[in-house]
Coordinates of C-alpha atoms in Angstrom, one line a residue:
M11 CA 28.1 -12.6 27.7
I12 CA 25.6 -14.4 25.5
S13 CA 27.0 -16.5 22.8
L14 CA 25.0 -16.5 19.6
T15 CA 25.0 -18.3 16.3
T16 CA 23.5 -17.6 13.0
T17 CA 22.5 -19.4 9.7
V18 CA 22.1 -19.4 5.9
I19 CA 20.4 -22.0 3.7
T20 CA 19.8 -22.4 0.0
I21 CA 16.5 -23.6 -1.6
T22 CA 15.7 -26.8 -3.3
T23 CA 12.9 -25.3 -5.4
P24 CA 14.4 -24.4 -8.9
P25 CA 13.8 -20.8 -9.9
T26 CA 12.6 -19.7 -13.2
T27 CA 14.1 -16.9 -15.4
Q28 CA 10.8 -16.3 -17.2
R29 CA 10.2 -12.6 -17.4
N30 CA 6.5 -12.5 -18.4
R31 CA 4.8 -14.7 -15.9
K32 CA 1.6 -16.5 -16.6
L33 CA -1.6 -16.0 -14.7
R34 CA -3.7 -18.9 -13.5
R35 CA -7.3 -19.0 -14.8
I36 CA -9.3 -18.0 -11.7
S37 CA -12.9 -17.0 -12.0
C38 CA -14.2 -13.9 -10.2
N39 CA -17.4 -15.9 -9.4
H40 CA -15.6 -18.4 -7.2
K41 CA -17.6 -20.8 -5.1
H42 CA -16.6 -23.0 -2.2
D43 CA -18.4 -26.2 -1.3
N44 CA -19.1 -24.9 2.2
A45 CA -18.3 -21.9 4.2
T46 CA -15.8 -23.7 6.4
Y47 CA -12.2 -23.7 5.4
V48 CA -10.9 -27.2 4.9
D49 CA -7.2 -28.2 4.5
N50 CA -7.5 -29.8 1.1
V51 CA -3.8 -29.1 0.3
N52 CA -0.9 -30.9 2.0
R53 CA 0.4 -28.6 4.7
R54 CA 3.9 -29.3 3.2
N55 CA 2.7 -27.0 0.4
V56 CA 0.6 -24.6 2.4
L57 CA 3.2 -23.8 5.0
L58 CA 6.1 -23.0 2.7
S59 CA 8.6 -20.9 4.5
L60 CA 10.2 -18.0 2.7
G61 CA 13.2 -16.7 4.6
G62 CA 14.2 -15.5 7.9
L63 CA 14.4 -11.8 8.4
Y64 CA 14.0 -10.6 4.8
G65 CA 11.6 -12.2 2.5
A66 CA 12.3 -13.1 -1.1
T67 CA 12.2 -10.7 -4.0
T68 CA 11.8 -10.9 -7.7
T69 CA 13.8 -9.3 -10.5
T70 CA 10.7 -8.4 -12.6
T71 CA 8.3 -5.6 -11.9
A72 CA 4.7 -5.8 -12.9
P73 CA 4.1 -5.0 -16.5
G74 CA 4.2 -1.3 -17.1
L75 CA 5.0 -0.5 -13.5
S76 CA 8.2 1.4 -13.1
A77 CA 10.9 -0.2 -10.9
A78 CA 11.2 1.3 -7.4
Q79 CA 13.7 4.0 -7.1
T80 CA 17.2 3.4 -5.7
T81 CA 19.7 5.8 -4.4
A82 CA 22.6 3.3 -4.6
T83 CA 23.0 2.3 -8.2
D84 CA 21.3 2.4 -11.6
H85 CA 21.5 -1.4 -11.8
P86 CA 19.8 -2.9 -8.7
G87 CA 19.1 -6.6 -8.8
G88 CA 19.4 -10.0 -7.1
P89 CA 17.8 -11.3 -4.0
V90 CA 17.6 -9.0 -0.9
Q91 CA 20.3 -10.2 1.5
P92 CA 20.4 -10.3 5.3
P93 CA 22.0 -7.3 6.9
D94 CA 25.6 -6.9 8.1
L95 CA 24.9 -7.0 11.8
T96 CA 28.1 -5.1 12.5
K97 CA 26.7 -2.0 10.6
C98 CA 23.5 -1.5 12.6
H99 CA 23.0 2.2 13.1
L100 CA 20.4 4.5 14.6
A101 CA 16.9 4.3 13.2
T102 CA 14.2 6.9 13.0
D103 CA 10.9 7.3 14.8
A104 CA 8.9 9.1 12.1
A105 CA 6.3 10.4 14.5
L106 CA 8.9 12.2 16.6
Q107 CA 11.6 12.6 14.0
N108 CA 14.0 11.3 16.7
Q109 CA 16.8 8.9 16.3
V110 CA 16.1 5.6 18.1
Y111 CA 18.4 2.7 19.0
C112 CA 17.0 -0.7 17.7
C113 CA 20.2 -2.7 17.3
P114 CA 20.7 -6.2 18.8
P115 CA 21.9 -6.3 22.4
Y116 CA 25.1 -8.3 21.7
S117 CA 28.5 -7.8 20.2
V118 CA 28.2 -9.3 16.8
E119 CA 31.8 -8.9 16.0
T120 CA 32.9 -11.4 18.6
T121 CA 29.9 -13.6 19.6
T122 CA 27.9 -14.3 16.5
Q123 CA 28.2 -17.3 14.2
I124 CA 25.8 -18.1 11.4
Y125 CA 24.4 -21.6 11.1
D126 CA 22.0 -23.1 8.6
F127 CA 18.4 -22.9 9.7
K128 CA 17.0 -26.4 10.4
L129 CA 13.2 -26.9 10.1
P130 CA 11.6 -28.7 13.0
D131 CA 11.8 -32.5 13.1
P132 CA 8.7 -34.0 11.5
S133 CA 8.1 -35.9 14.7
E134 CA 7.6 -32.7 16.7
P135 CA 4.0 -32.1 17.8
M136 CA 2.0 -29.7 15.7
R137 CA 1.3 -26.3 17.2
T138 CA -2.3 -25.3 16.6
R139 CA -3.1 -21.6 16.7
R140 CA -6.6 -20.8 18.0
P141 CA -8.7 -17.7 17.7
A142 CA -8.1 -15.2 20.6
H143 CA -11.8 -15.1 21.4
D144 CA -11.9 -18.8 21.9
Y145 CA -8.3 -19.4 23.2
G146 CA -9.3 -21.3 26.3
Q147 CA -8.3 -20.6 29.9
Q148 CA -5.6 -23.2 30.0
N149 CA -3.9 -21.8 26.9
L150 CA -4.3 -18.3 28.3
E151 CA -2.6 -19.2 31.5
K152 CA 0.3 -20.8 29.6
Y153 CA 0.6 -17.6 27.5
K154 CA 0.6 -15.4 30.6
A155 CA 3.3 -17.5 32.1
A156 CA 5.5 -17.4 29.0
L157 CA 5.1 -13.6 28.6
T158 CA 5.9 -13.1 32.3
A159 CA 9.1 -15.2 31.9
M160 CA 10.0 -13.3 28.7
K161 CA 9.5 -9.9 30.4
G162 CA 11.6 -11.1 33.4
L163 CA 14.7 -11.9 31.4
P164 CA 17.7 -9.5 31.6
L165 CA 17.3 -6.5 29.4
D166 CA 20.3 -7.5 27.3
H167 CA 19.0 -11.0 26.6
P168 CA 17.9 -11.5 23.0
W169 CA 14.7 -13.2 24.2
N170 CA 13.7 -10.4 26.4
F171 CA 10.3 -9.0 25.5
F172 CA 11.7 -5.5 24.7
Q173 CA 14.6 -6.9 22.6
Q174 CA 12.2 -9.0 20.7
A175 CA 10.1 -5.9 20.0
Q176 CA 13.2 -4.1 18.8
I177 CA 13.6 -6.6 16.0
H178 CA 10.5 -5.0 14.3
C179 CA 11.9 -1.6 14.9
A180 CA 15.3 -2.5 13.3
Y181 CA 13.8 -3.8 10.1
C182 CA 11.0 -1.3 9.7
Q183 CA 12.7 2.0 10.8
G184 CA 15.9 1.9 8.8
A185 CA 18.5 0.5 11.3
Y186 CA 20.2 -1.5 8.5
G187 CA 21.3 -0.6 5.0
Q188 CA 21.2 -3.2 2.3
V189 CA 24.4 -5.1 1.7
G190 CA 26.0 -3.5 -1.3
Y191 CA 23.5 -0.6 -1.2
P192 CA 24.2 1.1 2.1
D193 CA 21.9 4.1 1.2
V194 CA 18.9 1.9 0.7
D195 CA 17.3 0.6 3.9
I196 CA 16.2 -2.9 4.6
Q197 CA 12.4 -2.5 4.8
V198 CA 10.0 -5.4 5.3
H199 CA 6.9 -3.4 4.4
Q200 CA 5.7 -1.9 1.2
S201 CA 6.5 -5.0 -0.9
F202 CA 6.1 -8.7 -1.2
L203 CA 8.6 -9.2 1.6
F204 CA 5.8 -8.3 4.1
P205 CA 4.1 -11.7 4.5
P206 CA 7.2 -13.9 4.7
W207 CA 9.2 -11.7 7.1
H208 CA 6.4 -11.4 9.5
R209 CA 5.7 -15.1 9.3
F210 CA 9.1 -15.9 10.6
Y211 CA 8.9 -13.2 13.2
M212 CA 5.8 -15.0 14.6
Y213 CA 7.4 -18.4 14.2
F214 CA 10.5 -17.7 16.3
W215 CA 8.6 -15.6 18.8
E216 CA 6.1 -18.5 19.4
R217 CA 8.9 -21.1 19.8
I218 CA 10.8 -18.9 22.2
L219 CA 7.7 -18.6 24.4
G220 CA 7.2 -22.3 24.3
K221 CA 10.8 -22.9 25.3
L222 CA 10.5 -20.5 28.3
I223 CA 7.6 -22.7 29.7
N224 CA 9.0 -26.0 28.4
D225 CA 6.0 -26.6 26.3
P226 CA 6.7 -27.8 22.7
T227 CA 2.9 -27.5 21.8
F228 CA 2.5 -23.9 22.8
A229 CA 0.8 -21.9 20.1
L230 CA -0.1 -18.2 19.7
P231 CA -3.7 -17.0 19.6
F232 CA -4.8 -15.2 16.4
W233 CA -7.0 -12.1 16.5
Q234 CA -9.7 -13.2 14.1
W235 CA -10.7 -9.8 12.8
D236 CA -11.9 -11.3 9.5
D237 CA -15.0 -12.6 11.4
P238 CA -17.6 -10.4 13.1
V239 CA -17.0 -12.1 16.4
G240 CA -13.4 -10.9 16.3
M241 CA -13.9 -7.4 14.9
Q242 CA -13.1 -5.8 18.3
F243 CA -10.3 -6.0 20.9
P244 CA -10.3 -9.6 22.2
D245 CA -11.0 -9.9 25.9
I246 CA -7.7 -11.7 26.6
Y247 CA -5.9 -8.4 25.9
L248 CA -8.1 -6.1 28.1
D249 CA -7.2 -7.2 31.7
P250 CA -5.0 -4.5 33.1
N251 CA -3.4 -7.0 35.4
S252 CA -2.4 -9.4 32.6
P253 CA 1.0 -9.4 30.9
L254 CA -1.0 -9.3 27.6
Y255 CA -2.2 -5.8 28.5
D256 CA -0.7 -2.6 27.1
V257 CA -1.6 0.9 28.3
H258 CA -0.7 2.6 24.9
R259 CA -3.9 1.8 23.0
N260 CA -7.0 3.7 21.8
L261 CA -9.1 3.2 24.9
N262 CA -12.1 4.6 23.1
H263 CA -12.1 1.5 20.9
Y264 CA -12.5 -1.0 23.7
K265 CA -15.8 -2.8 23.3
T266 CA -16.7 -1.2 20.0
L267 CA -16.8 -2.7 16.5
M268 CA -13.8 -2.2 14.2
D269 CA -14.5 -0.6 10.8
F270 CA -12.0 -1.4 8.1
R271 CA -12.7 2.0 6.6
Y272 CA -11.5 3.7 9.9
A273 CA -9.4 6.8 9.6
R274 CA -7.9 8.6 12.6
G275 CA -10.4 10.7 14.5
D276 CA -13.5 8.8 13.2
P277 CA -16.2 8.4 15.9
N278 CA -17.2 5.0 17.1
P279 CA -20.1 3.5 15.1
N280 CA -23.5 3.2 16.5
S281 CA -24.6 -0.3 17.4
S282 CA -27.4 0.0 15.0
D283 CA -24.8 0.3 12.2
Y284 CA -22.9 -2.8 13.2
P285 CA -24.6 -5.2 10.7
K286 CA -23.8 -2.9 7.9
I287 CA -20.2 -2.4 8.9
E288 CA -19.7 -6.1 9.4
G289 CA -21.0 -6.7 6.0
M290 CA -18.7 -4.1 4.4
N291 CA -15.7 -5.5 6.3
L292 CA -16.5 -9.0 5.0
H293 CA -17.0 -7.7 1.4
L294 CA -13.5 -6.0 1.6
I295 CA -11.8 -9.2 2.6
N296 CA -13.7 -11.1 -0.1
R297 CA -12.5 -8.6 -2.7
I298 CA -8.9 -8.7 -1.5
F299 CA -8.9 -12.5 -2.0
R300 CA -10.8 -12.5 -5.3
E301 CA -8.5 -10.0 -6.9
G302 CA -5.4 -11.2 -5.1
L303 CA -5.8 -14.8 -6.3
R304 CA -5.7 -13.5 -9.9
T305 CA -2.8 -11.1 -9.3
P306 CA -0.4 -12.0 -6.4
S307 CA 1.2 -8.5 -6.5
T308 CA -2.0 -6.9 -5.4
F309 CA -2.2 -9.3 -2.4
M310 CA 1.5 -9.7 -1.4
G311 CA 2.9 -6.4 -2.6
E312 CA 5.2 -5.2 -5.4
P313 CA 8.2 -7.4 -6.2
V314 CA 11.5 -5.8 -5.2
V315 CA 15.2 -6.7 -5.6
A316 CA 18.3 -5.8 -3.8
G317 CA 19.0 -2.0 -4.1
Q318 CA 15.4 -1.1 -4.7
V319 CA 13.3 1.0 -2.4
P320 CA 10.0 -0.8 -1.7
R321 CA 7.1 1.4 -2.5
C322 CA 3.9 -0.6 -3.3
P323 CA 2.3 -2.6 -0.5
G324 CA -0.2 -5.3 -1.2
Q325 CA -3.8 -5.1 0.0
L326 CA -3.1 -7.5 2.8
Q327 CA -0.6 -5.0 4.3
L328 CA -3.0 -2.1 3.8
L329 CA -5.7 -3.8 5.7
H330 CA -3.2 -4.7 8.4
D331 CA -2.1 -1.0 8.5
T332 CA -5.8 0.0 9.2
I333 CA -5.9 -2.3 12.2
H334 CA -2.6 -0.8 13.5
Q335 CA -4.1 2.7 13.3
W336 CA -7.4 1.6 14.9
S337 CA -5.6 -0.1 17.8
G338 CA -3.1 2.7 18.6
P339 CA -3.7 6.1 20.2
E340 CA -5.0 8.9 18.1
T341 CA -2.3 11.4 19.2
S342 CA 1.3 11.5 18.3
P343 CA 3.6 9.6 18.7
F344 CA 0.9 6.9 18.3
W345 CA 2.7 4.4 20.5
D346 CA 2.5 1.5 20.6
M347 CA 0.5 -0.2 17.8
G348 CA 0.1 3.1 15.8
N349 CA 3.9 3.4 15.2
F350 CA 6.1 0.7 13.6
N351 CA 8.9 1.7 16.0
T352 CA 7.0 0.5 19.0
A353 CA 4.2 -1.7 17.6
A354 CA 5.6 -5.0 18.8
R355 CA 5.7 -3.7 22.4
D356 CA 2.0 -4.4 22.6
P357 CA 1.3 -8.2 22.9
I358 CA -1.8 -7.7 20.7
F359 CA 0.7 -7.1 17.8
F360 CA 1.5 -10.8 17.8
G361 CA -2.2 -11.8 17.8
H362 CA -2.8 -9.4 14.9
H363 CA 0.1 -10.7 12.9
A364 CA -0.8 -14.3 13.6
N365 CA -4.0 -13.5 11.7
V366 CA -2.1 -11.7 9.0
D367 CA -0.1 -14.9 8.6
R368 CA -3.3 -16.9 8.7
M369 CA -4.6 -14.8 5.7
W370 CA -1.5 -15.8 3.8
H371 CA -2.0 -19.4 4.9
L372 CA -5.5 -19.3 3.5
Y373 CA -4.4 -17.6 0.3
R374 CA -1.8 -20.3 -0.3
N375 CA -4.5 -22.9 0.3
F376 CA -6.9 -21.4 -2.2
N377 CA -4.0 -21.0 -4.5
G378 CA -3.2 -24.7 -4.5
G379 CA 0.0 -24.2 -2.7
N380 CA 1.6 -22.6 -5.7
V381 CA 4.7 -20.4 -5.3
E382 CA 3.5 -16.8 -5.9
F383 CA 6.6 -15.6 -7.7
K384 CA 8.9 -18.1 -9.3
T385 CA 12.0 -16.0 -9.6
K386 CA 15.3 -16.7 -7.9
D387 CA 15.1 -13.2 -6.3
W388 CA 11.9 -14.2 -4.6
L389 CA 13.0 -17.6 -3.6
D390 CA 16.6 -16.8 -2.5
A391 CA 16.0 -13.7 -0.3
T392 CA 17.2 -14.3 3.2
F393 CA 16.7 -12.9 6.7
L394 CA 18.2 -13.1 10.2
F395 CA 16.4 -14.0 13.5
V396 CA 17.3 -15.3 17.0
D397 CA 15.7 -18.7 17.3
E398 CA 14.5 -20.6 20.4
N399 CA 17.9 -22.2 20.8
N400 CA 19.5 -18.7 21.1
R401 CA 20.8 -18.6 17.6
V402 CA 20.4 -15.9 15.0
V403 CA 18.9 -17.6 12.0
S404 CA 18.5 -16.8 8.3
D405 CA 16.5 -18.9 5.9
S406 CA 15.0 -19.0 2.5
L407 CA 12.1 -20.8 0.9
D408 CA 11.7 -24.4 2.0
A409 CA 8.9 -26.8 1.3
E410 CA 9.1 -28.7 4.6
K411 CA 6.6 -28.3 7.4
M412 CA 7.2 -25.7 10.1
R413 CA 5.0 -27.7 12.6
Y414 CA 2.3 -25.1 13.1
T415 CA -1.2 -24.7 11.7
Y416 CA -4.4 -22.9 12.4
E417 CA -7.6 -24.2 13.9
T418 CA -10.3 -24.6 11.2
E419 CA -12.7 -21.7 11.2
Q420 CA -15.8 -20.8 9.2
L421 CA -15.0 -18.2 6.6
K422 CA -18.0 -15.9 6.5
W423 CA -16.4 -13.7 3.9
W424 CA -15.8 -16.4 1.2
N425 CA -19.2 -17.1 -0.3
I426 CA -21.1 -13.8 -0.1
P427 CA -23.2 -11.9 -2.7
K428 CA -21.7 -9.4 -5.0
S429 CA -21.2 -6.1 -3.2
S430 CA -22.5 -4.1 -6.1
T431 CA -26.0 -5.1 -5.3
R432 CA -26.4 -2.1 -3.0
S433 CA -29.9 -1.0 -2.1
T434 CA -28.9 2.6 -2.4
K435 CA -27.6 2.3 -6.0
K436 CA -29.5 4.4 -8.5
T437 CA -30.5 3.4 -12.0
E438 CA -29.5 5.6 -14.8
E439 CA -33.2 6.4 -15.5
A440 CA -33.6 7.7 -11.9
L441 CA -30.7 10.1 -12.2
S442 CA -31.6 13.8 -12.4
A443 CA -29.9 16.0 -14.9
K444 CA -28.4 18.1 -12.1
S445 CA -26.7 15.2 -10.4
V446 CA -24.8 14.1 -13.6
V447 CA -21.6 15.9 -14.5
P448 CA -18.8 15.2 -17.0
V449 CA -15.6 13.8 -15.6
F450 CA -12.2 14.5 -17.2
P451 CA -8.8 12.6 -17.2
F452 CA -6.5 13.1 -14.2
G453 CA -4.1 15.2 -16.2
P454 CA -0.3 15.3 -16.6
S455 CA 0.5 17.1 -13.3
A456 CA 0.4 16.0 -9.7
R457 CA -2.6 17.0 -7.7
V458 CA -3.1 17.7 -4.0
L459 CA -5.7 15.4 -2.5
N460 CA -7.4 17.9 -0.2
T461 CA -10.9 17.2 -1.6
T462 CA -12.4 14.3 -3.6
I463 CA -10.7 13.9 -7.0
R464 CA -12.7 12.2 -9.7
A465 CA -10.9 11.1 -12.9
L466 CA -11.9 9.4 -16.1
V467 CA -9.4 6.6 -16.5
S468 CA -9.0 4.7 -19.8
R469 CA -8.9 0.9 -19.7
P470 CA -6.1 -0.8 -21.7
M471 CA -7.1 -3.2 -24.4
P472 CA -5.5 -6.6 -24.2
S473 CA -3.6 -7.9 -27.2
R474 CA -5.7 -10.2 -29.4
S475 CA -2.6 -12.3 -29.9
N476 CA -2.2 -12.9 -26.1
K477 CA -4.1 -16.0 -25.2
D478 CA -3.1 -15.8 -21.6
P479 CA -5.7 -14.2 -19.3
V480 CA -4.7 -10.8 -17.8
S481 CA -5.9 -8.8 -14.9
E482 CA -6.7 -5.1 -14.7
V483 CA -4.9 -3.3 -11.9
L484 CA -5.6 0.3 -10.9
I485 CA -2.2 2.0 -10.2
I486 CA -2.1 5.3 -8.2
D487 CA 1.5 6.3 -8.3
D488 CA 3.9 9.0 -7.2
I489 CA 2.0 9.3 -4.0
R490 CA 3.8 11.9 -1.8
I491 CA 3.2 12.3 1.9
G492 CA 3.5 15.8 3.2
D493 CA 4.1 14.8 6.8
E494 CA 5.3 11.3 7.4
Q495 CA 5.0 11.8 11.1
Q496 CA 1.2 11.4 10.8
P497 CA -1.0 8.5 9.8
V498 CA -2.2 8.7 6.2
R499 CA -5.3 7.3 4.5
F500 CA -7.3 7.9 1.3
D501 CA -10.1 5.7 -0.1
V502 CA -10.7 4.7 -3.7
Y503 CA -14.0 4.1 -5.5
V504 CA -14.7 2.9 -9.0
A505 CA -17.9 3.6 -11.0
K506 CA -19.2 2.7 -14.4
P507 CA -19.4 6.0 -16.4
I508 CA -22.7 7.3 -17.6
D509 CA -22.8 8.1 -21.3
G510 CA -19.1 7.3 -21.5
N511 CA -17.7 10.2 -19.5
K512 CA -20.2 11.3 -16.9
A513 CA -20.7 10.5 -13.2
D514 CA -23.4 10.8 -10.6
L515 CA -22.4 13.4 -8.0
S516 CA -24.3 11.7 -5.3
D517 CA -22.8 8.2 -5.8
L518 CA -19.0 7.5 -5.7
G519 CA -19.5 4.0 -6.9
E520 CA -18.0 0.8 -5.6
F521 CA -15.5 0.9 -2.8
A522 CA -12.2 -0.6 -4.3
G523 CA -9.7 -0.1 -1.5
S524 CA -7.6 2.3 0.4
Y525 CA -4.0 3.6 0.7
V526 CA -3.1 3.5 4.4
R527 CA 0.3 4.3 6.0
V528 CA 1.4 3.9 9.6
P529 CA 4.2 6.3 10.6
H530 CA 7.5 4.7 10.2
G531 CA 10.9 6.1 9.6
H532 CA 14.0 5.7 7.5
G533 CA 17.7 5.2 8.3
H534 CA 20.4 7.8 8.7
G535 CA 17.7 10.3 9.9
N536 CA 16.7 10.7 6.2
A537 CA 13.0 11.3 6.2
T538 CA 13.0 12.0 2.5
A539 CA 14.6 8.7 1.5
Y540 CA 11.3 7.3 0.4
P541 CA 9.5 10.3 -1.1
Q542 CA 7.2 8.4 -3.4
H543 CA 4.7 5.6 -2.8
C544 CA 2.2 3.7 -4.9
L545 CA -1.1 1.8 -4.6
L546 CA -2.1 -1.3 -6.5
I547 CA -5.7 -2.3 -6.6
G548 CA -6.9 -5.3 -8.6
I549 CA -10.2 -4.4 -10.3
T550 CA -10.9 -7.3 -12.7
C551 CA -13.7 -8.8 -10.5
L552 CA -14.9 -5.3 -9.5
I553 CA -15.5 -4.5 -13.2
E554 CA -17.6 -7.6 -13.5
D555 CA -19.5 -6.7 -10.3
I556 CA -20.5 -3.3 -11.7
N557 CA -21.2 -4.6 -15.2
A558 CA -18.6 -2.4 -16.8
E559 CA -16.8 -5.0 -19.0
G560 CA -17.8 -3.1 -22.1
C561 CA -16.8 0.3 -20.9
E562 CA -13.7 2.0 -22.5
S563 CA -13.1 4.0 -19.3
L564 CA -14.0 4.0 -15.6
I565 CA -14.6 6.8 -13.1
V566 CA -12.1 6.6 -10.3
S567 CA -12.7 8.7 -7.2
M568 CA -10.0 9.3 -4.5
V569 CA -11.4 10.5 -1.2
P570 CA -9.0 12.1 1.4
R571 CA -9.4 10.8 4.9
T572 CA -6.4 11.8 6.9
G573 CA -2.9 13.2 6.2
D574 CA -1.3 15.5 3.6
I575 CA -1.3 13.7 0.2
T576 CA -0.3 14.5 -3.3
I577 CA -1.0 12.1 -6.2
G578 CA 1.1 12.0 -9.3
T579 CA -0.6 9.6 -11.7
V580 CA -3.7 7.4 -12.0
E581 CA -3.9 4.7 -14.6
I582 CA -5.1 1.1 -15.3
Q583 CA -2.7 -1.5 -16.5
L584 CA -2.8 -5.1 -17.5
F585 CA -0.9 -7.5 -15.2
N586 CA 0.1 -11.0 -16.1
D587 CA 1.5 -12.2 -12.8
A588 CA 3.1 -15.5 -11.7
E589 CA 1.4 -18.8 -12.3

């Protein structure tokens, strides 16, 4: 019998009760002194840790955005709390609509104690994560040895590779109800809990591996898909004889370039198109950061509190979802990477999420190390993990170092020209009368997205009395998925209207973002527990890029790519996010 212990800590950072949060003045036309990322912020601030198994939440929703629905109470609120481990139940594999068992392999009633999480001693050596394509043979051999040891542990050991993968299943497939709200699953996607929860998942997994090979300096590789050199499967994961290999991948994508606009079934790009695709990929990351630094909700995800169902992922998660879909098989059940039930059974999952965490690391650096949301509900949310000392650990925001960092890499996506300078863009004078058509508002009723929908969307006018800068956010809400067993994607474009309400049929405009969803289930076998979703896309910088600041409305085009989708509302709102 394995004896386990668990922990809880409080935060030293004082929360704020301010409801209307202020936005930092951040220019869309940012410039960096050089194209190489430099740690100009103390790592104490950059590597703020936000909780163990469940990230923090905030009591305020974005201005004008309705609170996520709850099935437990009309008065949800307070920080999301760690689960009651004694009440773990069957989860759901959405792709198969089967009940799956993801619960911990130990008797929590008799063997589990909770201890406060203790950050590493400052004298510990710093773990430096390196890119997977330049990981080095010595590091690779250590990683292979650690994974081999992890896979060789007894199946009921919490450090066993399969049991570690089950952690992701439990918190993404509805194995736990929220404390006080048993009908609302704990879900670490679709909200601002996404970055912190996965940060700690990587943190403990990395330290367990280091413990297994007695190497306190062991550090994970990160899949640097934000650079053209990393926009394909890294070679270290392609050796069939390596413990880093997984048979459940899209083999057609080996040795081909990843397109961030990929939808299931798309053919591989021609090599002649690689430079164009690489450029579009870099532009997308650039836009995610430019808009996200103005409006944290669009980068991190929508704030949620205890009792709320998370519905609105940030752009970081949506890009992450695309890479999950690209990596996993194209046929159901999409195991491993293409299904959140099994995603962590592929070792590339951890390289992928190490880079997701690196994106947050960079975001915090560009953000001056500021706390994204200064509410108690964000700072005090807690999670549970098994640490490298065989303890189950929960934790909240702490400003101390976690003793890991990332190797400095050139950021080719940071200083790039505006994406609106497309060579194919037409001037208004060159448009023929036949190609220009009027566009109308979306309308009051939901619409099935089975063909491209174009809508004329009014822009809100900021109050003259409000001296604080605001950001414009496109909100596509009440998104309903007809078949949650399948991957879902639709793309969104924004264009400057012609003569106030007309659009060029041959030009969708500027690519703004996408809604992407990896199949994942809900607890109690209830596939309808989360019937509505939403998409947040910051468009303040985009509006500048297309020279539409003076327009009263914009043309928004929604293009179906895969999945059965219905859209309820399309609007633009003003956000005034956390400082």
